[in-house]
Amino acid sequence: MIEAEDQQSRLDLHSGTLDVVVLQEYDHVPAPLVDDLDRHPVTTDPMHLITPIGWRRHTGRLSELRDMPWIASTEHTPCLRSTLHACRLAGFEPDIRHRAVDFALTLDLVAAGLGAALVPELALRHVPPGVHTAPLAEPVTERRIFAVTRALGGTPQRPAVHALLAELTGRASLHH
């Protein structure tokens, strides 16, 4: 198990250093693959709107929070591009005051009252006190998680790779 950025993971997969890479893509921010790779869907992960409890209640519509400060991911990340796209679909440019790559840190910043954020449902397993969560109602946005392997042109996967893919897809189905 190695955690790495998407681009490095793809290079390691191509070179044979890795056999399986788990990637993500967001609505309107696809993660295209080259022809010699196979995609294995794992799960879909709906986005949630999170706000500090002290803020006015919302129904999951982004437009309700157009005038509030925002927390988003760092530059050049699919999560940031997804947040910007969703806010623009809702008719506004978010006032991003804080940036965090880690969803746990994003939740802590929201709990501290520093802004609203969009996070995937799987990031909500440990929500700190002081955070209100609601499924994103408008515009509906989701993240897709998938495993990637080298295309083998009909040759069966190695048993360990086959077992890992079965485990990934089986565990994901338990959450939905």
Coordinates of C-alpha atoms in Angstrom, one line a residue:
M1 CA 0.0 0.0 0.0
I2 CA 1.5 3.3 -1.1
E3 CA -0.3 6.7 -0.9
A4 CA 0.8 9.0 -3.8
E5 CA -0.6 11.7 -6.0
D6 CA -2.7 10.6 -9.0
Q7 CA -0.1 11.4 -11.6
Q8 CA 2.7 9.6 -9.8
S9 CA 0.4 6.6 -9.2
R10 CA -0.3 6.4 -12.9
L11 CA 3.4 6.5 -13.8
D12 CA 4.1 3.7 -11.3
L13 CA 1.3 1.6 -12.7
H14 CA 2.6 2.0 -16.2
S15 CA 6.2 1.1 -15.1
G16 CA 5.0 -2.0 -13.3
T17 CA 6.0 -0.7 -9.9
L18 CA 2.3 -0.9 -8.8
D19 CA -0.3 -3.4 -10.0
V20 CA -3.5 -1.5 -8.8
V21 CA -4.1 2.2 -8.3
V22 CA -7.2 3.7 -6.7
L23 CA -8.2 7.0 -8.3
Q24 CA -11.1 9.4 -8.0
E25 CA -13.0 11.8 -10.3
Y26 CA -15.7 14.3 -9.6
D27 CA -18.6 15.3 -11.8
H28 CA -17.4 17.8 -14.4
V29 CA -13.7 16.9 -13.5
P30 CA -13.2 13.5 -15.3
A31 CA -10.0 11.5 -14.8
P32 CA -9.4 10.2 -18.4
L33 CA -7.2 7.1 -18.8
V34 CA -5.0 6.0 -21.6
D35 CA -6.0 3.0 -23.7
D36 CA -3.6 0.5 -22.0
L37 CA -5.4 0.9 -18.6
D38 CA -8.6 -0.7 -17.3
R39 CA -11.1 1.0 -15.0
H40 CA -12.9 -1.0 -12.3
P41 CA -15.7 1.0 -10.6
V42 CA -15.6 0.8 -6.8
T43 CA -18.2 3.2 -5.6
T44 CA -19.9 6.6 -6.0
D45 CA -19.6 9.1 -3.2
P46 CA -22.2 11.9 -3.0
M47 CA -21.0 15.3 -2.0
H48 CA -22.2 17.0 1.2
L49 CA -22.5 20.6 2.2
I50 CA -21.0 21.2 5.6
T51 CA -21.3 24.4 7.7
P52 CA -20.7 25.5 11.3
I53 CA -23.7 24.7 13.6
G54 CA -23.9 28.4 14.5
W55 CA -24.8 29.4 11.0
R56 CA -28.3 29.6 9.7
R57 CA -29.7 26.2 8.7
H58 CA -29.5 25.3 5.1
T59 CA -31.2 22.7 2.9
G60 CA -28.1 21.6 1.0
R61 CA -28.5 24.2 -1.7
L62 CA -25.3 26.0 -2.5
S63 CA -27.1 29.2 -3.4
E64 CA -28.1 29.6 0.2
L65 CA -24.5 30.2 1.2
R66 CA -23.4 32.5 -1.6
D67 CA -22.4 35.3 0.8
M68 CA -20.5 33.1 3.3
P69 CA -16.8 32.3 3.6
W70 CA -15.6 29.0 2.1
I71 CA -13.0 26.4 2.7
A72 CA -11.7 24.5 -0.4
S73 CA -8.9 22.3 -1.5
T74 CA -5.6 23.6 -2.8
E75 CA -5.0 24.8 -6.4
H76 CA -4.9 22.3 -9.2
T77 CA -6.9 19.6 -7.4
P78 CA -10.0 17.9 -8.7
C79 CA -11.8 18.7 -5.5
L80 CA -11.2 22.4 -5.9
R81 CA -12.3 22.3 -9.5
S82 CA -15.5 20.4 -8.5
T83 CA -16.3 22.9 -5.7
L84 CA -15.7 25.9 -8.1
H85 CA -17.9 24.3 -10.8
A86 CA -20.7 23.5 -8.4
C87 CA -20.7 27.0 -6.9
R88 CA -20.7 28.6 -10.4
L89 CA -23.6 26.4 -11.4
A90 CA -25.4 27.8 -8.4
G91 CA -24.7 31.3 -9.7
F92 CA -21.8 32.5 -7.6
E93 CA -18.0 32.5 -7.1
P94 CA -17.1 31.2 -3.6
D95 CA -15.1 33.5 -1.3
I96 CA -12.4 31.0 -0.5
R97 CA -10.7 32.0 2.7
H98 CA -9.0 28.8 3.8
R99 CA -7.5 25.8 1.9
A100 CA -7.0 22.3 3.0
V101 CA -6.3 19.0 1.1
D102 CA -7.2 16.8 4.0
F103 CA -10.9 16.3 4.6
A104 CA -10.4 15.9 8.4
L105 CA -8.7 19.3 8.5
T106 CA -11.5 20.8 6.4
L107 CA -14.1 19.4 8.9
D108 CA -12.1 20.9 11.8
L109 CA -11.9 24.3 10.1
V110 CA -15.7 24.2 9.6
A111 CA -16.2 23.2 13.3
A112 CA -14.1 26.3 14.2
G113 CA -16.6 28.4 12.3
L114 CA -14.3 29.5 9.5
G115 CA -16.4 28.6 6.5
A116 CA -18.6 26.2 4.6
A117 CA -17.2 23.4 2.4
L118 CA -18.1 20.6 0.1
V119 CA -16.8 17.1 1.1
P120 CA -17.6 13.6 0.0
E121 CA -19.8 11.4 2.1
L122 CA -17.0 9.0 2.9
A123 CA -15.1 11.8 4.6
L124 CA -18.0 12.1 7.1
R125 CA -17.2 9.1 9.2
H126 CA -15.8 11.2 12.0
V127 CA -17.6 14.5 12.0
P128 CA -16.5 16.8 14.9
P129 CA -19.0 18.5 17.1
G130 CA -20.1 21.9 15.8
V131 CA -20.6 20.7 12.1
H132 CA -23.9 20.6 10.3
T133 CA -24.0 18.2 7.3
A134 CA -26.5 17.9 4.5
P135 CA -26.4 16.0 1.2
L136 CA -25.8 18.5 -1.6
A137 CA -29.2 19.1 -3.0
E138 CA -28.5 21.6 -5.7
P139 CA -26.5 21.1 -7.8
V140 CA -26.2 17.4 -7.1
T141 CA -22.5 16.4 -7.4
E142 CA -20.7 13.2 -6.7
R143 CA -17.2 11.7 -6.6
R144 CA -16.5 8.4 -8.3
I145 CA -13.8 6.1 -6.9
F146 CA -12.4 3.4 -9.2
A147 CA -9.4 1.0 -9.3
V148 CA -7.1 1.0 -12.3
T149 CA -5.0 -1.8 -13.6
R150 CA -2.9 -2.4 -16.7
A151 CA -5.0 -3.7 -19.6
L152 CA -4.0 -7.3 -20.2
G153 CA -5.8 -8.0 -23.4
G154 CA -7.8 -11.0 -22.2
T155 CA -5.0 -12.4 -20.1
P156 CA -6.3 -13.2 -16.5
Q157 CA -5.3 -10.9 -13.7
R158 CA -2.8 -12.3 -11.2
P159 CA -4.6 -13.9 -8.3
A160 CA -3.6 -11.2 -5.8
V161 CA -4.8 -8.4 -8.1
H162 CA -8.0 -10.2 -8.7
A163 CA -8.5 -10.7 -4.9
L164 CA -7.8 -7.0 -4.2
L165 CA -10.3 -5.8 -6.9
A166 CA -12.9 -8.2 -5.5
E167 CA -12.3 -6.9 -2.0
L168 CA -12.5 -3.2 -3.0
T169 CA -15.7 -3.6 -4.9
G170 CA -17.2 -5.9 -2.2
R171 CA -16.4 -3.5 0.7
A172 CA -17.7 -0.5 -1.2
S173 CA -21.1 -2.2 -1.8
L174 CA -21.4 -2.6 2.0
H175 CA -21.4 1.2 2.4
H176 CA -24.3 1.9 -0.1

